[in-house]
Protein backbone atom coordinates (compact mmCIF):
# COMPACT_ATOMS: atom_id res chain seq x y z
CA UNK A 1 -15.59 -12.60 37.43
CA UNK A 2 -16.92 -12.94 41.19
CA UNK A 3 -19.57 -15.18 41.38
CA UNK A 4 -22.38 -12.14 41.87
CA UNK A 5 -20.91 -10.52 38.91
CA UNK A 6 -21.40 -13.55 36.78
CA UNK A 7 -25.05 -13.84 38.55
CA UNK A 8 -25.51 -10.66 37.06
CA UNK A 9 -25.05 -10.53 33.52
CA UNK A 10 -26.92 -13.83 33.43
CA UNK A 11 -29.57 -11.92 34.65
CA UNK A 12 -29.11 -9.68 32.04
CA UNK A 13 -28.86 -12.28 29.37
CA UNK A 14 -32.34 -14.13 31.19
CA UNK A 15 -33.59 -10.74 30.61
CA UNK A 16 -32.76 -10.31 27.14
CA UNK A 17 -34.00 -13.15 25.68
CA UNK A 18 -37.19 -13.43 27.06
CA UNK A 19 -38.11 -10.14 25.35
CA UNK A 20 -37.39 -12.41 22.02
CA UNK A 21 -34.34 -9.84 21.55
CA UNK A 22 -31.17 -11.55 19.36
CA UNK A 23 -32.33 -15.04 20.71
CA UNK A 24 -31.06 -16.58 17.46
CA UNK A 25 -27.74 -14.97 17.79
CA UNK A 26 -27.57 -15.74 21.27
CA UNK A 27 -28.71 -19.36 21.28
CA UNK A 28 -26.51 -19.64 17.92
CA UNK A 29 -24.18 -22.38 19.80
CA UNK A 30 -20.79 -22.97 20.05
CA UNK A 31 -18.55 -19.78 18.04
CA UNK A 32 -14.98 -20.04 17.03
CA UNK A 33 -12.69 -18.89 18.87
CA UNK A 34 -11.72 -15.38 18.78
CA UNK A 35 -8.37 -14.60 17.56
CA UNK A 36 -6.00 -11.56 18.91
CA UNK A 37 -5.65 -8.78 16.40
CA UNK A 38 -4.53 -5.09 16.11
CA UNK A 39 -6.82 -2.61 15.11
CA UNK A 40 -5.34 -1.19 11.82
CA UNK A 41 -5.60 -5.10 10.80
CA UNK A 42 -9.69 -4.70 11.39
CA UNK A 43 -9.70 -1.22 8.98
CA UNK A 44 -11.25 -2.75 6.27
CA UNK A 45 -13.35 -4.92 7.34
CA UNK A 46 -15.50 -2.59 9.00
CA UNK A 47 -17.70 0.85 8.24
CA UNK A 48 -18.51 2.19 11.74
CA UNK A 49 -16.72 1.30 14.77
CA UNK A 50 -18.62 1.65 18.31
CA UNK A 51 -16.52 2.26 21.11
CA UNK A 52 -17.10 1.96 25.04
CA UNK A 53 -15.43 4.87 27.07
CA UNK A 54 -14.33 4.15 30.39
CA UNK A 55 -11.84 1.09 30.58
CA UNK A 56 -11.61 1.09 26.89
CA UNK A 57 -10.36 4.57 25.46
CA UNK A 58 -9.80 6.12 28.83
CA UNK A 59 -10.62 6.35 32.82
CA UNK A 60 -11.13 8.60 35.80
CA UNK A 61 -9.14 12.09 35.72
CA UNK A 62 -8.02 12.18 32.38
CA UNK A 63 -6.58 8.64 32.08
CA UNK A 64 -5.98 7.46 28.55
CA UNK A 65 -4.70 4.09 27.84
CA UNK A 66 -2.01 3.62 25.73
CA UNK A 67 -2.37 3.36 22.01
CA UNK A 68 -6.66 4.35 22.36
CA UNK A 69 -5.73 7.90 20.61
CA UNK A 70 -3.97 5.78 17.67
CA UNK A 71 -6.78 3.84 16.99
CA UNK A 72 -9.65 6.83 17.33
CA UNK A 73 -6.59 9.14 14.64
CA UNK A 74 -6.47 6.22 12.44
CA UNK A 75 -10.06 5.62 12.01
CA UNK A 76 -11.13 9.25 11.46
CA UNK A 77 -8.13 9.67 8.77
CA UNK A 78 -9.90 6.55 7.10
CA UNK A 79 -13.03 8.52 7.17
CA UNK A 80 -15.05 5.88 9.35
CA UNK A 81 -18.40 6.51 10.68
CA UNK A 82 -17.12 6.33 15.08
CA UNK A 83 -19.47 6.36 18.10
CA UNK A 84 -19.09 6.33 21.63
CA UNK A 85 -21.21 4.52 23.65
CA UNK A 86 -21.26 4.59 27.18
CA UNK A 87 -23.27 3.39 29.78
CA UNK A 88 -22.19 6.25 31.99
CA UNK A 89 -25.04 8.26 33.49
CA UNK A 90 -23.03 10.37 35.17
CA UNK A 91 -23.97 13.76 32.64
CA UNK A 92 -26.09 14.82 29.87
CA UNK A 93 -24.29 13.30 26.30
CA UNK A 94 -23.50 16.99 25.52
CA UNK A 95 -21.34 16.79 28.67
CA UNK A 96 -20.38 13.40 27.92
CA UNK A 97 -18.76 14.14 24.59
CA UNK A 98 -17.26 17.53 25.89
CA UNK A 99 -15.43 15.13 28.64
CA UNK A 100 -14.15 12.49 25.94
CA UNK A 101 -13.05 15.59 23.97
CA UNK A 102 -10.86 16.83 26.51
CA UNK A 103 -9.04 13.53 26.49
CA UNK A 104 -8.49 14.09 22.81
CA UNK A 105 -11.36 11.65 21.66
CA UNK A 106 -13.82 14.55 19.61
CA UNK A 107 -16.98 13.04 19.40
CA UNK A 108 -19.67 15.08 18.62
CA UNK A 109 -22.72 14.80 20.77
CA UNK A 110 -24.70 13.46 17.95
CA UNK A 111 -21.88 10.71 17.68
CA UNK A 112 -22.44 9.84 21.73
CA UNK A 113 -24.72 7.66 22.63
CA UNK A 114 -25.34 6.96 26.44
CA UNK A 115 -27.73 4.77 28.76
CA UNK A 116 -28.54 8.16 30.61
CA UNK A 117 -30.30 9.47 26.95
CA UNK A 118 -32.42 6.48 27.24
CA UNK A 119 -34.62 7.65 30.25
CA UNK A 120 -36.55 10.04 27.91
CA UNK A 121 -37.71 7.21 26.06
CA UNK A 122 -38.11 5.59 29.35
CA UNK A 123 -39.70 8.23 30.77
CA UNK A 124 -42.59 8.74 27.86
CA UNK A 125 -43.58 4.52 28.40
CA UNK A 126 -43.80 4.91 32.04
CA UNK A 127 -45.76 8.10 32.30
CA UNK A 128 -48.29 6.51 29.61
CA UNK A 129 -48.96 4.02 31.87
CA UNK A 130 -49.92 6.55 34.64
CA UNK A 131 -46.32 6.66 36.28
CA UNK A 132 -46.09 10.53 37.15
CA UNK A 133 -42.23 10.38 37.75
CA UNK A 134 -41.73 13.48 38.99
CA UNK A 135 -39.25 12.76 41.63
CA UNK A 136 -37.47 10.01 42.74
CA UNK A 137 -34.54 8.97 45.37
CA UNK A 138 -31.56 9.03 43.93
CA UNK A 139 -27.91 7.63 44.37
CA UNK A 140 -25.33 8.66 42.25
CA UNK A 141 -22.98 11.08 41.19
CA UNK A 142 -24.21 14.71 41.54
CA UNK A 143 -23.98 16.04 38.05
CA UNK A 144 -26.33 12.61 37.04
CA UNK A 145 -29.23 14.54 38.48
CA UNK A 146 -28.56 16.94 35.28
CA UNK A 147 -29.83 13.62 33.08
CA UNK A 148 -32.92 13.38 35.46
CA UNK A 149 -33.50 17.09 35.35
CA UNK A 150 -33.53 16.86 31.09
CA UNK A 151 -36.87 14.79 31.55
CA UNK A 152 -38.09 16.70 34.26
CA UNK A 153 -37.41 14.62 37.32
CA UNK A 154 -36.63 15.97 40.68
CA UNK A 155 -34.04 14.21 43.09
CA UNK A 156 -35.48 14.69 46.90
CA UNK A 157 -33.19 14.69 49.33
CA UNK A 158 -31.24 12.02 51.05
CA UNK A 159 -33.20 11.20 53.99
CA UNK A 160 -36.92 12.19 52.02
CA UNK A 161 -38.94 9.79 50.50
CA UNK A 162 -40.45 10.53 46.31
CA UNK A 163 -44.12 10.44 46.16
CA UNK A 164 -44.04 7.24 43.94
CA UNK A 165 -41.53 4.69 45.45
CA UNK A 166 -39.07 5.01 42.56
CA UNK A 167 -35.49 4.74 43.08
CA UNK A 168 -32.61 5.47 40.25
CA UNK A 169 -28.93 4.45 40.15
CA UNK A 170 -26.33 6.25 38.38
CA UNK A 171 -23.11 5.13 40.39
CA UNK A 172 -22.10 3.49 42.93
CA UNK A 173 -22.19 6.39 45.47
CA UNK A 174 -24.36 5.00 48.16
CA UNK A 175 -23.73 5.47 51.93
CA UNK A 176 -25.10 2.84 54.76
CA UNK A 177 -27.76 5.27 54.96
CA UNK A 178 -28.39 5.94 51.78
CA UNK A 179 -28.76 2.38 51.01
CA UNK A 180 -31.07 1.67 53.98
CA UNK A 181 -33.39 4.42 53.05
CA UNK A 182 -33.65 3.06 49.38
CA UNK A 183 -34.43 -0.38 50.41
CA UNK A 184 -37.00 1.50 52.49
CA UNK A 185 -38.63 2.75 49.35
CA UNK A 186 -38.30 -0.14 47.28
CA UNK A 187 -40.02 -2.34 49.78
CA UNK A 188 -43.23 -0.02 49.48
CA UNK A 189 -45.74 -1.90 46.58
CA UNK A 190 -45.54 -1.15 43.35
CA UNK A 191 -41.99 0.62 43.44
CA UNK A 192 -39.09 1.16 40.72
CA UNK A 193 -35.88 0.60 40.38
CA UNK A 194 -34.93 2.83 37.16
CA UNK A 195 -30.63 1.36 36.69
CA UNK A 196 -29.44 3.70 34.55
CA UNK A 197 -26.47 2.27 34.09
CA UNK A 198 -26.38 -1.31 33.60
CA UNK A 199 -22.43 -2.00 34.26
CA UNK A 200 -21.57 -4.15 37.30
CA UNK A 201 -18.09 -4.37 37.22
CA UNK A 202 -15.41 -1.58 36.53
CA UNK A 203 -11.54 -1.59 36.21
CA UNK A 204 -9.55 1.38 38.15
CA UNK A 205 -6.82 3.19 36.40
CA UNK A 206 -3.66 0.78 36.73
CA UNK A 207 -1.56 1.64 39.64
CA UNK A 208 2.64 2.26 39.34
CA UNK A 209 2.87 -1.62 38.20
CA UNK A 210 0.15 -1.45 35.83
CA UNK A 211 -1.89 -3.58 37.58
CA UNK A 212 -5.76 -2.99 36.72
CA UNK A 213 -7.66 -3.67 39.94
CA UNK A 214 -11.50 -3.86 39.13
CA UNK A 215 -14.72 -2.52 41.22
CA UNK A 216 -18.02 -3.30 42.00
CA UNK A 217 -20.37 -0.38 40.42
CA UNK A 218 -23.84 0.50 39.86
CA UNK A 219 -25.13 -2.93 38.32
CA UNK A 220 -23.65 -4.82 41.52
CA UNK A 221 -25.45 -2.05 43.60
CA UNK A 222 -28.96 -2.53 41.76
CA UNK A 223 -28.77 -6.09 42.47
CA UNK A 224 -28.39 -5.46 46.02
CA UNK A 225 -31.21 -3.41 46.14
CA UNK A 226 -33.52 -5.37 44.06
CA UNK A 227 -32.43 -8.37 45.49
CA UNK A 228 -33.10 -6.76 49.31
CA UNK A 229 -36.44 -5.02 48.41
CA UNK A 230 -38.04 -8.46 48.36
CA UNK A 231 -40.49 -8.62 51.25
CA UNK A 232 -43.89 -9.49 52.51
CA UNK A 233 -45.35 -5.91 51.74
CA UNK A 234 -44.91 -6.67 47.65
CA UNK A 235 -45.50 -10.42 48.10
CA UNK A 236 -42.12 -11.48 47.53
CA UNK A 237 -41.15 -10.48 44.17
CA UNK A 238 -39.11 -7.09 45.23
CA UNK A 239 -39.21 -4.21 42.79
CA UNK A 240 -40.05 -3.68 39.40
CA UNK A 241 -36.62 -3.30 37.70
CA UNK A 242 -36.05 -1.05 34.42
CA UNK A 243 -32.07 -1.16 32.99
CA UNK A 244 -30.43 1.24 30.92
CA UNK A 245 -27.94 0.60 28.39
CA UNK A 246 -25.63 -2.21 27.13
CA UNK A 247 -26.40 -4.54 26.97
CA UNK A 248 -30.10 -4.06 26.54
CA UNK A 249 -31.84 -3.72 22.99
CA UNK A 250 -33.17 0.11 23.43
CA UNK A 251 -29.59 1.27 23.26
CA UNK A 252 -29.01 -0.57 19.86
CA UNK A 253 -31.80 0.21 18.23
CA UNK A 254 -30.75 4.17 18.64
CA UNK A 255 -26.89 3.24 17.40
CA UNK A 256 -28.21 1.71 14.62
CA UNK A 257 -30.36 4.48 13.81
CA UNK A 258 -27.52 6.99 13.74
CA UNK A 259 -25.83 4.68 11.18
CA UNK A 260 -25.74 4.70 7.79
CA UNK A 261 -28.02 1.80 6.42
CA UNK A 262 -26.14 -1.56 5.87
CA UNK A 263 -22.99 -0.29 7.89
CA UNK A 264 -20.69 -3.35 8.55
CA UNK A 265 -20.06 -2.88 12.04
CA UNK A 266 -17.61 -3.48 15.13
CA UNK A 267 -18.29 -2.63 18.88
CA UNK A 268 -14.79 -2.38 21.06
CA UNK A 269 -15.47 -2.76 24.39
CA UNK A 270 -13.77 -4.11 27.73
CA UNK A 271 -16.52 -5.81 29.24
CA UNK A 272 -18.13 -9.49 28.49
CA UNK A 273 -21.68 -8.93 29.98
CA UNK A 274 -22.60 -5.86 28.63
CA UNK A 275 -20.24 -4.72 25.30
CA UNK A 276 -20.09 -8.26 24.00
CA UNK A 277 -23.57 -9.40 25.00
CA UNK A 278 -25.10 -6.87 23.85
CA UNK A 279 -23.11 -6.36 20.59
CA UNK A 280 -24.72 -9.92 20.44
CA UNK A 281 -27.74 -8.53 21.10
CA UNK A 282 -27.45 -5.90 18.11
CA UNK A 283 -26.05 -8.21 15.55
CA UNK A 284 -22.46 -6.58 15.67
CA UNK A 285 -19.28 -7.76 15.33
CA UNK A 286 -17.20 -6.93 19.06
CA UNK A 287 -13.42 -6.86 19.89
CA UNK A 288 -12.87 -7.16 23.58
CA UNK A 289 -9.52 -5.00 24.65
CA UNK A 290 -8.68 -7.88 26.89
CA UNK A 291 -6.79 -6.93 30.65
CA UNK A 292 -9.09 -4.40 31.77
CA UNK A 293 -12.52 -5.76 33.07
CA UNK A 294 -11.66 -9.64 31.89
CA UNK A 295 -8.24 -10.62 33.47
CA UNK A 296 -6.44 -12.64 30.97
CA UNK A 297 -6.17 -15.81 33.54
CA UNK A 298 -9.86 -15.63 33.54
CA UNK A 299 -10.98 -15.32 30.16
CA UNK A 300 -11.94 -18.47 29.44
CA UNK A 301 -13.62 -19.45 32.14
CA UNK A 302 -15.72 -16.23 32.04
CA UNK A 303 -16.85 -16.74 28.47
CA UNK A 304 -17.96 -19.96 29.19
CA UNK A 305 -20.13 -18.97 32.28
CA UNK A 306 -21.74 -15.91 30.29
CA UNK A 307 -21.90 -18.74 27.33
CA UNK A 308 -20.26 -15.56 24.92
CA UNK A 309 -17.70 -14.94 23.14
CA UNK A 310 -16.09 -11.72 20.69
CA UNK A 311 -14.84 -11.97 17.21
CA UNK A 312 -11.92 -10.27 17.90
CA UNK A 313 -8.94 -10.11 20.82
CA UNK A 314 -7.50 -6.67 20.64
């Protein structure tokens, strides 16, 4: 991990467990060390298996990796209880599942789960408190403004400022204006920054070689902004920050509810700081497909800064 990356998801982590959220897992000490496994070896030992999407089952285009459509054919034939859960933002989880379906992966929408669902919920807190979130500034890909439309949100246009200083991230899709005019916002008191999706880091389909080259995303923008919305006007302390998805409790709480009660449970996921955290987080088991967002020369030293580790090398 780059240094800001790791700066992140200890951010995250800070974040996490001073809501009191899986503290005792977290804070649980030194774990053994994981050992690498294939997946028909895990079959038994689990009920429900929780997989990321992009960078674990598949990528941009219509990318699948290798061998992701034996494991999702294997586990339905067992009969398992399967879920996808994504921290894209980028659609609706109707659209979401439709997407992963043309790749061969059938979820049903019921069985998606994304950080984009989680701005209802979001939404409904906020406005209690007398947010009216009716529009905001946003950056992102264009079909995302389809999740802010489902809770009634309008995006105003690029150079327009929202009534309320409230700025949401989807993706990484910013422009040197786009970015200026956000920190604009978010410098005005009492603004939001609503990250709706929470992943900093991203691997890029592997070129001719199969070499995996990895990107900053959304989470690495949202620290930028929050970090450069710090002025005088708001004393200081920058914007108040809200983040969607893994590896934040809220997402949990709504996979566990789709589950069958007292489901033994793995999360597969590519990503330290936000599929094994927040497995973590949720009291799962987690397999981390290793290669894709954690290079294997820097696996080690990248659990030990996030202090994390999985069960499971797959």
């Amino acid at each position: 991990m780059t240094q800001f990356e790791t700066e992140i998801y200890l951010r995250y982590r800070q974040i996490i467990e001073s809501q009191g959220v899986g503290t005792s897992v977290l804070a649980g000490g030194e774990s053994p060390a994981p050992r690498y496994t294939h997946m028909e070896d895990l079959l038994d030992r689990y009920d429900a298996f929780c997989f990321d999407g992009y960078g674990t089952l598949y990528n941009r285009g219509g990318f699948v990796y290798e061998g992701a459509l034996d494991w999702y054919t294997m586990l339905r034939a067992a009969g398992k209880e399967m879920r996808l859960i994504t921290n894209a933002a980028s659609d609706v989880d109707s659209v979401l599942a439709a997407d992963a379906g043309k790749r061969g992966f059938a979820f049903s929408e019921a069985e998606t789960i994304s950080s984009g669902s989680l701005l209802k919920d979001l939404c409904t807190e906020l406005r209690g408190c007398g947010k009216a979130l009716s529009e905001v500034y946003y950056i992102g890909r264009e079909t995302g403004k389809h999740v802010l439309e489902s809770c009634g949100i309008k995006a105003v246009a690029p150079a327009a400022e929202p009534v309320e200083p409230i700025v949401a991230i989807s993706s990484a899709k910013d422009t040197p204006e786009t970015y200026e005019q956000a920190v604009k916002i978010l410098r005005r008191p009492g603004s939001m920054l609503l990250v709706l999706n929470s992943d900093a880091w991203a691997p890029k389909i592997p070129d001719e070689n199969g070499v995996t080259v990895r990107e900053p995303v959304s989470g690495e923008l949202s620290e930028r902004l929050r970090r450069d919305s710090m002025c005088e006007a708001n004393g200081g302390a920058g914007c108040e920050t809200y983040y969607l998805g893994k590896p934040f409790p809220a997402i949990w709480e709504k996979v566990k509810r789709s589950l069958p009660e007292g489901s033994r449970v793995l999360m597969v996921g590519d990503t330290l700081g936000t599929d094994v955290l927040g497995a973590r987080v949720a009291g799962f088991d987690c397999a981390l497909v290793v290669g894709r967002n954690v290079p294997v020369d820097e696996l080690e030293a990248d659990e030990k800064a996030l202090g994390i580790r999985p069960d499971w090398y797959l």
